[in-house]
């Protein structure tokens, strides 16, 4: 893996994610914030945060694969949601996708995303 | 350099002027602060979204120019707006005047408030700079114009390795929250945690190149949180962005800070 994970006993993550990652060479991939669009630009799972989260992580995986990487290439993700009440469903969908430790991670509740139907957006930085 | 655009032909992003992903072989990377529609005297330009957006991208252009690049070198943009309808009506077109056909990876967020309550837009960029890093200092922190803020408008990383930290919150090693309801204590704890992580990676506060501070209330942060920030950076500030949002992962968290640093 072209990056290292940084750990320290004094500052620990509050959940199942990495505290910090350091790039150790190779290419840096910046991924746009992914929303629940299908390939045709239609919104998947209107009003259904689980369905949206599944689509978002599928789209994220698609960009990683097209860049020659996969989910394990991610150094950092930021998850933006519009309602904190949706976080448990998002966390569940996310854990199903990552099957282990998440990359370094940030969760933010925003006022809204760029379309009122979007409930979740995830962006990432990867080393590929 | 050696930019590769990922899934460039996908129609959804194409129509909106951005790219699903961009990879580069990072030799020299520029991180900008979040820039806004302030004029040379530091006042927000009058007239709402269009003039603010125009001024924001004009200032970013100056920062890019200072670093020897243009909008075609932008890898990632993050656009924060407080009014999405105004952005769609007039802000988007101003952005297009500067980016032309260049398409970075992009994230757009509607937030509750920016530094000034009248601010409608703030934009930050990550840029892949031309030229060799050889013989240059690891970090070049600069301002393209004078400003009174505790941040640099741009930070260039020459040939270093980037370090991405998770968003840091005021948690103790046992998982409990430090300083419930207490801005000052949460700020101190967060910078203490950031310091620990940086040290573990062989970095220092001066190694931080970009900082994003997410707060539930800008006034509370400015009054009680920012002293801990000043004590941490001791004048050697990163490029930074401050944003007010309605919530974080736990209701006790008042602030979350994420930083990107660079080590040799």
GROMACS .gro file of C-alpha atoms in nm, chain B residues 88-224:
model
  137
  216UNK     CA    1  -2.713   2.840  -0.931
  217UNK     CA    2  -2.863   3.167  -1.058
  218UNK     CA    3  -2.544   3.373  -1.090
  219UNK     CA    4  -2.243   3.226  -0.903
  220UNK     CA    5  -2.192   2.927  -1.132
  221UNK     CA    6  -2.157   3.149  -1.438
  222UNK     CA    7  -1.889   3.360  -1.265
  223UNK     CA    8  -1.698   3.045  -1.180
  224UNK     CA    9  -1.715   2.930  -1.543
  225UNK     CA   10  -1.552   3.255  -1.660
  226UNK     CA   11  -1.238   3.160  -1.469
  227UNK     CA   12  -1.228   2.782  -1.516
  228UNK     CA   13  -1.328   2.782  -1.883
  229UNK     CA   14  -1.318   2.421  -2.000
  230UNK     CA   15  -1.086   2.306  -1.716
  231UNK     CA   16  -1.251   2.063  -1.481
  232UNK     CA   17  -1.121   1.983  -1.132
  233UNK     CA   18  -1.261   1.723  -0.892
  234UNK     CA   19  -1.518   1.918  -0.693
  235UNK     CA   20  -1.731   1.918  -0.382
  236UNK     CA   21  -2.012   2.166  -0.319
  237UNK     CA   22  -2.162   2.227   0.024
  238UNK     CA   23  -2.435   2.451   0.158
  239UNK     CA   24  -2.329   2.566   0.503
  240UNK     CA   25  -2.497   2.773   0.770
  241UNK     CA   26  -2.258   3.065   0.788
  242UNK     CA   27  -1.917   3.179   0.665
  243UNK     CA   28  -1.675   3.417   0.840
  244UNK     CA   29  -1.902   3.718   0.779
  245UNK     CA   30  -2.280   3.664   0.802
  246UNK     CA   31  -2.322   3.841   0.464
  247UNK     CA   32  -2.076   3.611   0.289
  248UNK     CA   33  -2.246   3.392   0.030
  249UNK     CA   34  -1.952   3.197  -0.112
  250UNK     CA   35  -1.609   3.067  -0.015
  251UNK     CA   36  -1.383   2.857  -0.236
  252UNK     CA   37  -1.063   2.663  -0.166
  253UNK     CA   38  -0.839   2.485  -0.413
  254UNK     CA   39  -0.574   2.214  -0.432
  255UNK     CA   40  -0.339   2.273  -0.724
  256UNK     CA   41  -0.075   2.066  -0.903
  257UNK     CA   42   0.208   2.311  -0.971
  258UNK     CA   43   0.451   2.300  -1.262
  259UNK     CA   44   0.826   2.289  -1.214
  260UNK     CA   45   1.070   2.083  -1.015
  261UNK     CA   46   1.073   2.073  -0.637
  262UNK     CA   47   1.447   2.029  -0.637
  263UNK     CA   48   1.640   2.296  -0.447
  264UNK     CA   49   1.322   2.452  -0.309
  265UNK     CA   50   1.227   2.465   0.060
  266UNK     CA   51   0.976   2.199   0.168
  267UNK     CA   52   0.708   2.461   0.239
  268UNK     CA   53   0.643   2.806   0.092
  269UNK     CA   54   0.370   2.991   0.282
  270UNK     CA   55   0.263   3.312   0.115
  271UNK     CA   56   0.002   3.585   0.080
  272UNK     CA   57  -0.086   3.729  -0.259
  273UNK     CA   58  -0.231   4.037  -0.090
  274UNK     CA   59  -0.215   4.192   0.255
  275UNK     CA   60  -0.476   4.077   0.506
  276UNK     CA   61  -0.507   4.087   0.885
  277UNK     CA   62  -0.608   3.722   0.932
  278UNK     CA   63  -0.420   3.446   1.114
  279UNK     CA   64  -0.364   3.236   0.802
  280UNK     CA   65  -0.167   3.221   0.479
  281UNK     CA   66  -0.355   3.249   0.151
  282UNK     CA   67  -0.145   2.977  -0.006
  283UNK     CA   68   0.098   2.707   0.101
  284UNK     CA   69   0.317   2.525  -0.152
  285UNK     CA   70   0.454   2.179  -0.068
  286UNK     CA   71   0.774   2.110  -0.262
  287UNK     CA   72   0.848   1.740  -0.290
  288UNK     CA   73   0.722   1.642   0.055
  289UNK     CA   74   0.495   1.360   0.160
  290UNK     CA   75   0.142   1.463   0.247
  291UNK     CA   76  -0.011   1.365   0.578
  292UNK     CA   77  -0.392   1.349   0.604
  293UNK     CA   78  -0.543   1.361   0.952
  294UNK     CA   79  -0.893   1.248   1.037
  295UNK     CA   80  -1.116   1.531   1.156
  296UNK     CA   81  -1.008   1.587   1.515
  297UNK     CA   82  -1.260   1.626   1.793
  298UNK     CA   83  -1.225   1.681   2.168
  299UNK     CA   84  -1.199   1.319   2.268
  300UNK     CA   85  -0.996   1.168   2.551
  301UNK     CA   86  -0.801   0.843   2.499
  302UNK     CA   87  -1.080   0.657   2.684
  303UNK     CA   88  -1.334   0.781   2.428
  304UNK     CA   89  -1.505   1.036   2.654
  305UNK     CA   90  -1.558   1.395   2.536
  306UNK     CA   91  -1.337   1.662   2.691
  307UNK     CA   92  -1.500   1.996   2.774
  308UNK     CA   93  -1.869   1.929   2.717
  309UNK     CA   94  -2.024   2.272   2.650
  310UNK     CA   95  -1.679   2.436   2.681
  311UNK     CA   96  -1.533   2.588   2.363
  312UNK     CA   97  -1.198   2.668   2.520
  313UNK     CA   98  -1.141   2.318   2.658
  314UNK     CA   99  -1.250   2.151   2.335
  315UNK     CA  100  -1.016   2.372   2.131
  316UNK     CA  101  -0.725   2.299   2.366
  317UNK     CA  102  -0.794   1.925   2.357
  318UNK     CA  103  -0.821   1.916   1.979
  319UNK     CA  104  -0.489   2.095   1.929
  320UNK     CA  105  -0.334   1.867   2.192
  321UNK     CA  106  -0.455   1.568   1.988
  322UNK     CA  107  -0.338   1.718   1.660
  323UNK     CA  108   0.001   1.778   1.822
  324UNK     CA  109   0.026   1.412   1.928
  325UNK     CA  110  -0.061   1.286   1.580
  326UNK     CA  111   0.180   1.525   1.411
  327UNK     CA  112   0.462   1.420   1.645
  328UNK     CA  113   0.390   1.053   1.576
  329UNK     CA  114   0.438   1.131   1.206
  330UNK     CA  115   0.758   1.330   1.257
  331UNK     CA  116   0.583   1.661   1.199
  332UNK     CA  117   0.524   1.982   1.398
  333UNK     CA  118   0.255   2.254   1.399
  334UNK     CA  119   0.464   2.437   1.137
  335UNK     CA  120   0.421   2.131   0.909
  336UNK     CA  121   0.046   2.195   0.873
  337UNK     CA  122  -0.033   2.322   0.524
  338UNK     CA  123  -0.414   2.335   0.527
  339UNK     CA  124  -0.666   2.350   0.807
  340UNK     CA  125  -1.046   2.335   0.795
  341UNK     CA  126  -1.231   2.431   1.112
  342UNK     CA  127  -1.595   2.319   1.132
  343UNK     CA  128  -1.783   2.487   1.415
  344UNK     CA  129  -2.140   2.493   1.541
  345UNK     CA  130  -2.109   2.866   1.603
  346UNK     CA  131  -1.848   3.102   1.461
  347UNK     CA  132  -1.882   3.366   1.733
  348UNK     CA  133  -1.827   3.111   2.013
  349UNK     CA  134  -1.524   2.974   1.832
  350UNK     CA  135  -1.372   3.318   1.771
  351UNK     CA  136  -1.418   3.427   2.129
  352UNK     CA  137  -1.317   3.112   2.314
   0.00000   0.00000   0.00000
